[in-house]
């Protein structure tokens, strides 16, 4: 595989980053396996509590001396409209017999958790930190720069990538429309910011000077080398790592991806209030017509939490959020080492095509 | 650039196909310039009358001995619901002071035109014929095979590509979600069939044995080589040729693309009754909320024809269909020769990145 300044800066062997998937997927086992494989491991701290973040960072440090990174969600102001919450509860009623969560997240609390996690990342000196759903404040960036932390933004449009560079971030992940999970858009709406990587990468590298990392639908050497041709310095893969043996994703989630076809992923905001790509299921289908009435992220996410866990607890994918990129047919039930080694090996063959 | 069996079979020098854009874009000047450049020129016969098709084929043959191809729309059954037409006329009223077309297309007439064009293509022995919106009937395929015509299908999902191979077509164009103009989906709805090329190409080449041609957002050597890494035998470019000096696209259309950003293309079915990607404008914005009420293609297309031409006649893009892929920022005001030569030259540099 290619080597460049971005790879050297990240201290990794291969230009491959494991996407910081939130929600229990990036277990310490996954992180250490990815780090050992020569790719960059990333903790998805999105929904984690500060204490768990500190604990996992320390656990990882005991098990590996290789660099790893962490991703945080940048909170954006939101408020709880009581009528909207009532409507959401009505929409969600057919999916549960339990009471729907009444503890509604507030922006203040989200901001507090975010700030606490930032302090931990600084104190524990995690060498790489990436951000989703927005850009960190100037003061936060300055504090990280004092520690020489490598900062990575997430963009879904050229303008968002330009903003990440202007803010002083070192690199930027370009999230193509192919990507699974939540859209990282923060300046545009979902439609404007669903750009296929074939279009997104070259248009962005013409406008920014920081290295760009391609994310969305990349599962093997073909995707990695394609992203490189388009101008990416590295690739970030989510779904490909999610189905690995070491990932903490629910077995039903892995199985759903391993048996899905490329036409079965859809965009929905019914799970969390923010658009995200996942495998079509009953919950998505039945809430589709009323998506616009739901409260914003992370309120809707809190409201559906019980429904999602109850579904997985009874071994049913019907109401689970089965996040997946658009390439489920390329997913494999394998170890991280197998994923990385086969990618590296196949890269030679792909290069031979040109 | 790479050479393979598919390129040899098509009789071209470079693995580049000019997309058969309908609506007056593929003038004889464009076709002969593309043929001279070493790429494959394609007539977009979509809305043409049989006589014009015959005339253009003969005109081209007088000017070049190089191979060229033609694309036809495969008619699909549709019917005119009078109430729906009345609703459409009401929705369209704010956009015109003229009477809205009362000559409503019928499936029988569309089928008749299609059959007449097929006869002409057979008789004139055009060496390459591609199909959009569906697959040709078995009998049509057999007649083409007797003439050794190379047949190319258009697919928007893996299943559609598999069907194209099963039907006996020689190659298949994979239309990624990045592509401008009409979606070619015929087995799936628009959402299911909006797959980014990064995902679409590798998943398809794992399932079919015929060569695949990548289409959508590809504008230069970066996109072409990326498509090759993903498994494509050749690329088909629309928007890149549309803004060329030789194309017959309206100057306002060219200018709209040349000044657009990647976040400004949207999917709409308000122009024709079929989903298509174009640059956001007043017509799209104002019809958005009522798209589901409009009649099917090509009825809605007939109803908006006057509105579109009147808009361009008064030099306004407000009500024009400004089809574009997701890479308008890579479009250039250049000749076909410049487009192809710079692509070939840059291919060496891109190859050097790997």
XYZ file of C-alpha atoms in Angstrom:
708
model
C 0.000 0.000 0.000
C 0.995 3.590 -0.470
C 2.747 5.598 2.237
C 2.476 9.380 2.523
C 2.896 12.194 4.998
C -0.580 11.678 6.453
C 0.128 8.018 7.242
C 3.477 8.896 8.780
C 1.892 11.612 10.891
C -0.731 9.168 12.171
C 2.041 6.688 12.972
C 0.383 3.790 11.177
C 1.627 1.268 8.658
C -1.312 1.186 6.244
C -3.553 4.044 5.048
C -6.594 2.472 6.674
C -8.635 3.870 9.531
C -11.262 1.895 11.416
C -14.305 4.165 11.598
C -15.173 5.286 15.146
C -18.574 3.585 15.228
C -20.517 4.511 18.323
C -22.782 2.316 20.425
C -20.529 -0.422 21.804
C -18.916 -1.555 18.563
C -15.388 -0.313 19.222
C -14.546 -2.638 22.096
C -11.024 -2.774 23.441
C -10.637 -6.090 21.631
C -11.488 -4.423 18.322
C -9.199 -1.478 19.045
C -6.182 -3.592 19.940
C -6.708 -5.927 16.973
C -6.888 -2.986 14.589
C -3.811 -1.378 16.159
C -1.869 -4.644 15.804
C -2.915 -4.990 12.171
C -1.171 -1.756 11.158
C -4.374 0.254 10.625
C -5.574 3.114 12.822
C -7.991 2.117 15.588
C -10.560 4.667 16.739
C -12.772 4.626 19.822
C -16.316 5.719 18.980
C -17.027 7.753 22.117
C -20.275 9.125 20.710
C -22.689 7.830 23.356
C -20.135 6.997 26.071
C -20.003 8.423 29.580
C -16.773 10.212 30.613
C -15.811 7.496 33.098
C -16.124 4.744 30.498
C -14.026 6.742 28.081
C -11.238 7.137 30.659
C -11.457 3.472 31.560
C -11.241 2.289 27.962
C -8.339 4.573 27.096
C -6.354 3.229 30.046
C -7.289 -0.362 29.219
C -6.086 0.084 25.643
C -2.830 1.701 26.739
C -2.092 -1.319 28.905
C -2.521 -3.627 25.941
C -0.805 -1.757 23.123
C 1.823 0.890 22.606
C 0.574 1.661 19.106
C -1.181 4.948 18.404
C -4.974 5.001 18.436
C -7.608 7.694 18.188
C -10.970 8.663 19.553
C -14.045 10.302 18.033
C -16.439 12.647 19.775
C -19.804 14.040 18.702
C -19.768 17.833 18.781
C -23.058 18.854 20.452
C -25.245 21.264 18.545
C -27.936 23.334 20.243
C -31.322 21.602 20.381
C -34.364 21.981 22.536
C -37.185 19.774 23.644
C -40.564 20.858 22.306
C -43.005 19.058 24.581
C -45.678 18.710 21.941
C -43.177 17.155 19.529
C -42.086 14.697 22.201
C -45.710 13.772 22.799
C -46.174 13.180 19.052
C -43.004 11.090 18.948
C -44.249 8.974 21.834
C -47.501 8.363 19.977
C -45.611 7.384 16.830
C -43.416 5.035 18.861
C -46.223 3.484 20.926
C -46.892 0.554 18.549
C -43.287 -0.577 19.018
C -43.305 -1.053 22.776
C -45.409 -2.049 25.741
C -43.033 -0.298 28.147
C -43.076 3.379 29.070
C -41.019 5.437 26.696
C -38.041 7.198 28.329
C -39.034 10.384 30.064
C -35.498 11.548 30.759
C -35.050 13.938 27.866
C -31.496 15.005 26.993
C -30.713 18.716 27.207
C -28.091 20.643 25.288
C -26.490 21.756 28.556
C -26.018 18.204 29.731
C -24.724 17.033 26.345
C -22.261 19.913 26.338
C -21.134 19.033 29.856
C -20.468 15.410 28.887
C -18.617 16.525 25.750
C -16.419 18.885 27.752
C -15.660 16.224 30.339
C -14.635 13.782 27.586
C -12.440 16.430 25.920
C -10.649 16.927 29.269
C -10.050 13.187 29.543
C -8.691 12.941 25.989
C -6.328 15.822 26.736
C -5.231 14.420 30.063
C -4.784 10.874 28.791
C -2.922 12.258 25.787
C -4.730 10.245 23.138
C -2.662 11.147 20.066
C -5.528 11.454 17.547
C -8.988 12.953 17.975
C -11.729 13.191 15.358
C -14.989 15.118 15.469
C -18.444 14.447 14.004
C -21.598 16.607 13.642
C -19.628 19.847 13.732
C -16.290 21.473 14.405
C -14.821 21.958 17.873
C -14.596 25.464 19.299
C -11.428 27.459 18.753
C -10.408 27.174 22.409
C -10.709 23.374 22.277
C -8.605 23.232 19.116
C -5.930 25.397 20.731
C -5.689 23.177 23.781
C -5.309 20.084 21.594
C -2.639 21.825 19.518
C -0.609 22.441 22.675
C -0.586 18.677 23.178
C 0.225 18.021 19.492
C -2.933 15.978 19.151
C -3.741 15.263 15.510
C -7.227 16.646 14.843
C -9.557 15.221 12.208
C -12.856 16.738 11.085
C -15.793 15.083 9.316
C -17.319 16.683 6.211
C -20.189 15.740 3.925
C -19.730 18.584 1.421
C -16.826 20.536 -0.043
C -17.806 23.578 2.029
C -17.725 21.570 5.253
C -14.236 20.314 4.349
C -13.108 23.890 3.672
C -14.469 24.923 7.079
C -12.571 22.073 8.753
C -9.342 23.272 7.167
C -10.047 26.902 8.084
C -10.658 25.878 11.696
C -7.137 24.476 11.777
C -7.864 20.748 11.760
C -5.060 18.556 10.409
C -7.114 16.227 8.226
C -10.718 15.730 7.214
C -12.843 12.631 6.697
C -15.042 12.914 3.600
C -18.229 11.014 4.336
C -19.715 9.950 1.013
C -23.394 9.182 0.497
C -22.428 5.484 0.533
C -21.548 5.623 4.230
C -23.488 3.764 6.901
C -24.656 5.261 10.185
C -25.244 8.907 10.938
C -24.638 11.639 8.393
C -22.083 14.124 9.675
C -23.582 17.131 7.890
C -23.468 20.372 9.873
C -23.786 23.159 7.275
C -26.193 21.527 4.827
C -29.351 19.480 4.854
C -29.296 15.757 4.168
C -30.137 15.912 0.455
C -27.515 18.540 -0.384
C -24.919 16.612 1.536
C -25.388 13.148 0.039
C -22.502 13.174 -2.410
C -21.060 9.948 -3.809
C -17.332 9.572 -3.177
C -16.633 9.448 -6.919
C -17.764 13.085 -7.008
C -16.953 14.191 -3.487
C -13.239 13.347 -3.239
C -11.855 15.019 -6.395
C -13.975 18.148 -5.981
C -12.743 18.498 -2.395
C -9.047 17.894 -2.997
C -9.179 20.677 -5.589
C -10.266 23.053 -2.796
C -8.364 22.053 0.359
C -4.711 21.425 1.153
C -5.072 19.190 4.239
C -5.124 15.413 3.639
C -8.571 13.938 3.059
C -9.724 10.528 4.285
C -12.389 8.776 2.206
C -15.307 7.099 3.983
C -18.336 5.307 2.570
C -18.775 1.900 0.959
C -15.051 1.067 1.010
C -14.559 -2.573 1.964
C -11.473 -3.877 0.197
C -8.420 -3.052 -1.920
C -10.597 -2.009 -4.860
C -12.253 0.731 -2.845
C -9.044 1.776 -1.124
C -7.117 2.168 -4.378
C -10.063 3.887 -6.045
C -10.172 6.419 -3.211
C -6.446 6.946 -3.647
C -6.867 7.598 -7.393
C -9.542 10.173 -6.555
C -7.136 12.001 -4.253
C -7.644 10.539 -0.775
C -4.638 10.180 1.534
C -6.261 7.315 3.430
C -9.555 5.486 3.778
C -11.873 5.017 6.743
C -13.930 1.819 6.811
C -16.896 1.189 9.092
C -19.069 -1.680 7.883
C -15.990 -3.736 6.931
C -14.787 -3.632 10.581
C -18.280 -3.925 12.054
C -18.729 -7.517 10.858
C -15.274 -8.543 12.067
C -15.179 -11.126 14.852
C -13.588 -8.630 17.253
C -16.234 -5.922 16.882
C -18.775 -5.421 19.625
C -21.720 -5.133 17.237
C -24.699 -7.338 18.090
C -24.581 -10.685 16.278
C -27.954 -9.933 14.675
C -26.544 -6.675 13.322
C -23.539 -8.494 11.839
C -25.789 -11.162 10.357
C -28.156 -8.562 8.888
C -25.233 -6.966 7.040
C -23.746 -10.283 5.950
C -27.032 -11.299 4.324
C -28.130 -7.927 2.893
C -27.923 -6.743 -0.694
C -26.790 -3.295 -1.816
C -30.356 -2.094 -2.518
C -31.519 -2.729 1.039
C -29.945 0.189 2.885
C -32.008 3.336 3.308
C -31.736 6.715 4.980
C -33.905 7.236 8.040
C -34.067 9.690 10.898
C -36.625 7.731 12.885
C -34.082 6.110 15.206
C -32.273 9.218 16.409
C -33.699 12.388 14.865
C -30.649 12.657 12.624
C -30.382 11.088 9.172
C -28.501 7.811 9.097
C -28.087 4.898 6.689
C -29.099 1.434 7.777
C -30.673 -1.778 6.566
C -34.388 -1.529 5.886
C -36.553 -3.096 8.576
C -40.014 -2.901 10.086
C -39.245 0.088 12.313
C -37.915 2.173 9.417
C -40.778 1.195 7.118
C -43.507 1.937 9.639
C -42.137 5.314 10.761
C -41.219 6.554 7.294
C -44.259 8.713 6.621
C -43.954 10.546 9.956
C -40.213 11.224 10.117
C -40.633 14.970 9.744
C -42.683 15.167 12.939
C -39.987 13.660 15.162
C -37.820 15.686 17.560
C -34.175 16.387 16.840
C -31.104 14.386 17.753
C -30.378 13.285 20.441
C -33.918 13.541 21.851
C -35.397 11.012 19.429
C -32.385 8.785 20.072
C -33.208 8.757 23.789
C -36.865 8.026 23.050
C -36.088 4.958 20.893
C -33.368 3.537 23.116
C -35.665 1.173 25.003
C -37.349 -0.004 21.810
C -34.009 -0.808 20.192
C -32.620 -2.704 23.202
C -35.848 -4.635 23.728
C -35.783 -5.688 20.074
C -32.232 -7.005 20.272
C -32.928 -8.615 23.658
C -35.667 -10.727 22.081
C -33.356 -11.566 19.176
C -35.336 -9.598 16.649
C -33.900 -7.117 14.146
C -37.344 -5.577 13.566
C -36.768 -2.454 15.648
C -32.948 -2.397 15.792
C -30.837 0.263 14.106
C -28.891 -1.869 11.627
C -26.434 0.755 10.418
C -24.638 -0.258 7.232
C -22.942 1.381 4.286
C -24.024 0.637 0.710
C -21.650 -2.326 0.256
C -23.037 -5.049 2.526
C -22.397 -7.703 -0.147
C -18.664 -7.150 0.364
C -18.817 -7.667 4.139
C -17.228 -10.799 5.565
C -17.273 -12.757 8.780
C -13.531 -12.599 9.429
C -10.884 -11.359 11.849
C -9.415 -7.865 11.644
C -6.074 -9.405 10.694
C -7.707 -11.292 7.803
C -9.456 -8.116 6.619
C -6.255 -6.068 6.580
C -3.994 -8.781 5.187
C -6.307 -9.674 2.313
C -6.724 -5.977 1.507
C -2.952 -5.470 1.376
C -2.473 -8.571 -0.738
C -5.248 -7.682 -3.200
C -3.908 -4.147 -3.552
C -1.120 -5.535 -5.749
C -3.609 -7.176 -8.111
C -5.737 -4.054 -8.337
C -2.693 -1.920 -9.096
C -1.932 -4.334 -11.915
C -5.214 -3.406 -13.639
C -4.048 0.110 -14.420
C -4.894 4.278 -20.504
C -5.690 0.613 -20.098
C -6.784 -1.569 -22.985
C -8.948 -4.659 -22.554
C -11.284 -6.933 -24.482
C -14.240 -4.605 -24.031
C -12.372 -1.675 -25.560
C -11.196 -3.813 -28.464
C -14.711 -5.083 -29.047
C -16.049 -1.531 -29.145
C -13.300 -0.608 -31.602
C -12.152 2.424 -29.664
C -8.767 3.636 -28.500
C -9.585 4.756 -24.971
C -11.942 3.201 -22.392
C -14.174 6.268 -22.464
C -17.770 6.465 -23.641
C -19.639 9.713 -24.191
C -23.005 9.265 -22.478
C -25.970 9.234 -24.876
C -27.601 12.349 -23.452
C -31.021 12.958 -24.967
C -32.623 16.247 -25.913
C -30.428 17.716 -28.611
C -27.058 17.442 -26.836
C -25.484 14.752 -29.025
C -25.215 16.757 -32.221
C -23.320 15.377 -35.183
C -20.540 17.792 -34.310
C -20.258 16.272 -30.828
C -20.423 12.731 -32.189
C -17.709 13.229 -34.806
C -15.436 15.072 -32.351
C -15.777 12.281 -29.815
C -15.174 9.633 -32.478
C -12.024 11.459 -33.628
C -10.746 11.742 -30.069
C -10.574 7.970 -29.651
C -13.528 7.706 -27.275
C -16.897 6.133 -28.114
C -19.542 8.559 -29.382
C -23.192 7.768 -28.663
C -26.322 9.315 -30.159
C -28.940 9.978 -27.486
C -32.027 9.010 -29.491
C -34.291 9.199 -26.436
C -36.724 11.867 -27.652
C -35.877 11.743 -31.351
C -38.257 10.952 -34.195
C -37.340 7.993 -36.457
C -36.626 10.245 -39.454
C -34.196 12.392 -37.478
C -32.434 9.288 -36.223
C -31.961 7.998 -39.771
C -30.802 11.386 -40.936
C -28.241 11.778 -38.175
C -26.840 8.265 -38.580
C -26.294 8.919 -42.300
C -24.798 12.337 -41.624
C -22.324 10.850 -39.132
C -21.357 8.052 -41.508
C -20.463 10.607 -44.160
C -18.139 12.374 -41.749
C -16.391 9.518 -39.981
C -15.557 5.881 -40.480
C -15.003 5.316 -36.787
C -17.496 3.219 -34.802
C -20.235 5.011 -32.909
C -23.293 3.937 -30.970
C -26.850 4.925 -30.265
C -29.052 4.774 -27.185
C -32.783 4.173 -27.095
C -35.308 4.419 -24.279
C -37.168 1.142 -23.821
C -40.851 2.099 -23.415
C -42.589 0.794 -20.332
C -46.375 0.557 -20.089
C -48.016 3.707 -18.738
C -51.461 5.166 -18.959
C -52.950 8.613 -18.757
C -55.205 9.102 -15.774
C -57.249 12.174 -16.723
C -57.624 13.378 -13.147
C -53.869 13.157 -12.603
C -53.277 15.136 -15.792
C -55.697 17.781 -14.573
C -53.831 17.972 -11.249
C -50.518 18.232 -13.084
C -51.859 21.082 -15.199
C -52.923 22.907 -12.054
C -49.497 22.376 -10.480
C -47.834 23.636 -13.663
C -50.118 26.631 -14.186
C -47.965 29.139 -12.277
C -45.096 28.452 -14.688
C -46.799 29.403 -17.942
C -49.321 31.707 -19.526
C -49.695 29.402 -22.531
C -51.965 26.397 -22.766
C -50.298 23.271 -21.487
C -49.881 20.538 -24.140
C -53.006 18.523 -24.638
C -51.412 15.898 -26.866
C -50.761 13.213 -24.294
C -48.326 10.438 -25.209
C -49.661 6.902 -25.262
C -47.763 3.689 -24.687
C -48.809 2.409 -28.122
C -47.348 5.442 -29.852
C -44.136 5.319 -27.819
C -43.789 1.656 -28.654
C -44.346 2.380 -32.337
C -41.623 5.042 -32.363
C -39.253 2.736 -30.507
C -39.843 -0.075 -32.974
C -39.331 2.226 -35.927
C -36.024 3.425 -34.467
C -34.895 -0.149 -33.802
C -35.572 -0.957 -37.499
C -33.479 2.017 -38.564
C -30.582 1.064 -36.275
C -30.670 -2.463 -37.698
C -30.912 -1.302 -41.283
C -28.223 1.357 -40.959
C -26.035 -1.171 -39.147
C -25.006 1.048 -36.264
C -22.400 -1.169 -34.585
C -23.298 -0.403 -30.953
C -26.703 0.042 -29.324
C -27.443 0.781 -25.684
C -30.763 0.705 -23.832
C -32.150 2.719 -20.930
C -35.240 2.331 -18.695
C -35.460 -1.394 -19.324
C -34.223 -4.321 -21.355
C -35.174 -4.923 -24.980
C -37.443 -7.872 -25.802
C -35.864 -11.197 -26.652
C -36.851 -10.920 -30.318
C -35.173 -7.511 -30.596
C -31.998 -8.851 -29.012
C -31.966 -11.785 -31.432
C -32.277 -9.544 -34.467
C -29.402 -7.379 -33.249
C -27.278 -10.477 -32.598
C -27.740 -11.528 -36.232
C -26.156 -8.215 -37.204
C -23.391 -8.586 -34.588
C -24.474 -5.342 -32.977
C -22.845 -4.848 -29.578
C -25.646 -4.455 -27.044
C -25.287 -2.481 -23.819
C -27.799 -2.351 -20.966
C -28.177 0.227 -18.200
C -28.461 -0.859 -14.560
C -28.879 1.011 -11.281
C -28.655 -2.035 -8.984
C -26.784 -5.322 -8.941
C -30.025 -7.169 -9.766
C -30.625 -5.031 -12.831
C -27.079 -5.759 -14.023
C -27.655 -9.481 -13.507
C -30.872 -9.221 -15.567
C -28.983 -7.441 -18.363
C -26.463 -10.269 -18.483
C -29.196 -12.918 -18.384
C -30.961 -11.221 -21.290
C -27.819 -11.705 -23.356
C -26.534 -8.135 -23.500
C -22.790 -7.790 -24.095
C -21.998 -5.101 -21.538
C -23.805 -3.079 -18.921
C -23.562 0.536 -17.840
C -23.689 0.917 -14.045
C -25.401 4.202 -13.321
C -24.252 5.350 -9.886
C -26.236 7.719 -7.694
C -23.781 10.461 -8.757
C -25.110 10.444 -12.324
C -26.943 13.371 -13.875
C -30.173 13.124 -15.837
C -32.736 10.358 -15.644
C -32.330 7.344 -13.417
C -32.379 4.156 -15.449
C -33.990 2.028 -12.741
C -36.485 -0.541 -13.998
C -36.721 -3.170 -11.242
C -36.398 -0.957 -8.174
C -37.677 2.342 -6.868
C -35.492 5.433 -6.859
C -34.254 5.174 -3.265
C -33.254 1.522 -3.489
C -31.444 2.195 -6.730
C -29.334 5.194 -5.716
C -26.056 3.431 -5.093
C -22.770 5.312 -5.118
C -20.245 3.917 -7.604
C -17.779 3.146 -4.795
C -20.301 0.556 -3.634
C -22.054 -0.287 -6.879
C -19.129 -1.322 -9.087
C -17.339 -3.881 -6.879
C -20.581 -5.501 -5.701
C -21.698 -5.891 -9.319
C -18.464 -7.245 -10.779
C -18.596 -9.952 -8.107
C -21.941 -11.076 -9.604
C -21.713 -10.664 -13.388
C -19.209 -11.775 -16.007
C -19.953 -9.218 -18.749
C -17.846 -6.031 -18.759
C -19.294 -3.172 -16.739
C -19.097 0.494 -17.679
C -19.085 3.003 -14.798
C -21.259 6.114 -15.072
C -21.817 8.936 -12.581
C -19.667 11.845 -11.489
C -16.638 10.759 -13.537
C -15.016 13.806 -15.132
C -11.288 13.183 -15.398
C -8.441 10.684 -15.036
C -8.984 10.424 -11.294
C -12.523 9.157 -11.753
C -11.631 6.935 -14.690
C -8.786 5.188 -12.856
C -10.864 4.913 -9.688
C -13.614 3.179 -11.687
C -10.992 0.852 -13.122
C -9.698 -0.041 -9.637
C -13.271 -0.847 -8.621
C -13.621 -3.247 -11.542
C -15.045 -1.244 -14.444
C -13.896 -2.055 -17.988
C -14.635 1.476 -19.188
C -16.267 4.705 -18.060
C -19.206 6.650 -19.460
C -19.155 10.409 -18.935
C -22.119 12.719 -19.459
C -21.670 16.069 -17.732
C -17.990 16.226 -18.794
C -19.056 16.082 -22.465
C -22.162 18.237 -21.982
C -20.126 21.375 -21.257
C -17.778 20.768 -24.208
C -17.880 23.347 -26.993
C -19.182 20.782 -29.485
C -22.177 19.681 -27.410
C -25.636 20.866 -28.381
C -26.655 21.700 -24.815
C -28.134 25.158 -24.336
C -25.508 27.733 -23.322
C -27.455 28.471 -20.154
C -27.344 24.798 -19.256
C -23.573 24.700 -19.792
C -23.113 27.865 -17.763
C -25.315 26.567 -14.946
C -23.079 23.504 -14.639
C -19.856 25.488 -14.950
C -20.878 27.713 -12.033
C -22.555 25.138 -9.785
C -21.151 23.491 -6.679
C -21.442 19.804 -5.789
C -24.189 20.398 -3.216
C -26.523 22.017 -5.747
C -27.763 18.999 -7.692
C -30.968 17.353 -6.537
C -33.258 14.549 -7.596
C -36.617 15.578 -9.018
C -39.375 13.960 -11.002
C -41.258 17.166 -11.664
C -39.854 17.661 -15.170
C -40.692 14.280 -16.658
C -42.457 12.021 -14.186
C -39.264 9.993 -13.775
C -36.551 10.708 -11.219
C -33.587 12.629 -12.592
C -30.653 14.582 -11.168
C -30.260 18.225 -12.086
C -29.213 21.581 -10.719
C -31.625 23.063 -8.207
C -33.781 25.869 -9.619
C -37.107 27.577 -9.110
C -39.150 24.949 -10.962
C -37.733 22.090 -8.877
C -38.113 23.983 -5.601
C -41.704 25.023 -6.258
C -42.931 21.614 -7.422
C -41.126 19.612 -4.753
C -44.000 19.117 -2.341
C -46.363 17.880 -5.058
C -44.117 15.484 -6.988
C -46.016 12.400 -5.907
C -49.196 13.705 -7.567
C -47.680 13.998 -11.037
C -48.349 11.561 -13.883
C -45.723 9.079 -15.013
C -43.035 9.450 -17.658
C -43.345 10.437 -20.460
C -46.707 12.138 -19.829
C -45.320 14.671 -17.372
C -42.421 15.229 -19.779
C -44.885 16.199 -22.525
C -46.761 18.486 -20.141
C -43.631 20.460 -19.142
C -42.139 20.695 -22.618
C -43.586 24.124 -23.390
C -42.587 25.484 -19.986
C -39.017 24.327 -20.438
C -38.625 25.718 -23.950
C -40.254 29.020 -23.049
C -37.838 29.385 -20.144
C -34.775 28.816 -22.309
C -36.209 31.047 -25.061
C -36.335 33.960 -22.635
C -32.812 33.148 -21.446
C -33.875 32.038 -18.023
C -32.792 28.860 -16.285
C -35.673 29.106 -13.801
C -37.851 26.441 -15.414
C -35.239 24.548 -17.476
C -34.160 20.986 -16.741
C -30.482 21.527 -15.940
C -29.380 17.901 -15.775
C -25.998 17.447 -14.135
C -24.068 14.790 -12.263
C -22.668 15.435 -8.793
C -19.315 16.781 -10.035
C -20.135 20.136 -11.648
C -17.035 21.728 -10.094
C -14.902 19.516 -12.344
C -16.685 20.587 -15.553
C -14.766 22.727 -18.009
C -15.488 24.896 -21.001
C -13.236 23.049 -23.427
C -13.191 21.048 -26.650
C -13.726 17.292 -26.722
C -10.121 16.879 -27.841
C -8.897 18.866 -24.829
C -11.069 16.810 -22.478
C -9.758 13.483 -23.774
C -6.133 14.538 -24.137
C -5.899 16.005 -20.643
C -7.562 12.897 -19.220
C -5.055 10.613 -20.955
C -2.142 12.756 -19.857
C -3.296 12.960 -16.233
C -3.870 9.212 -16.104
C -0.095 8.742 -15.857
C 0.135 11.024 -12.833
C -2.783 9.324 -11.107
C -1.261 5.909 -11.712
C 1.882 7.221 -10.033
C -0.013 7.758 -6.771
C -0.490 4.056 -6.180
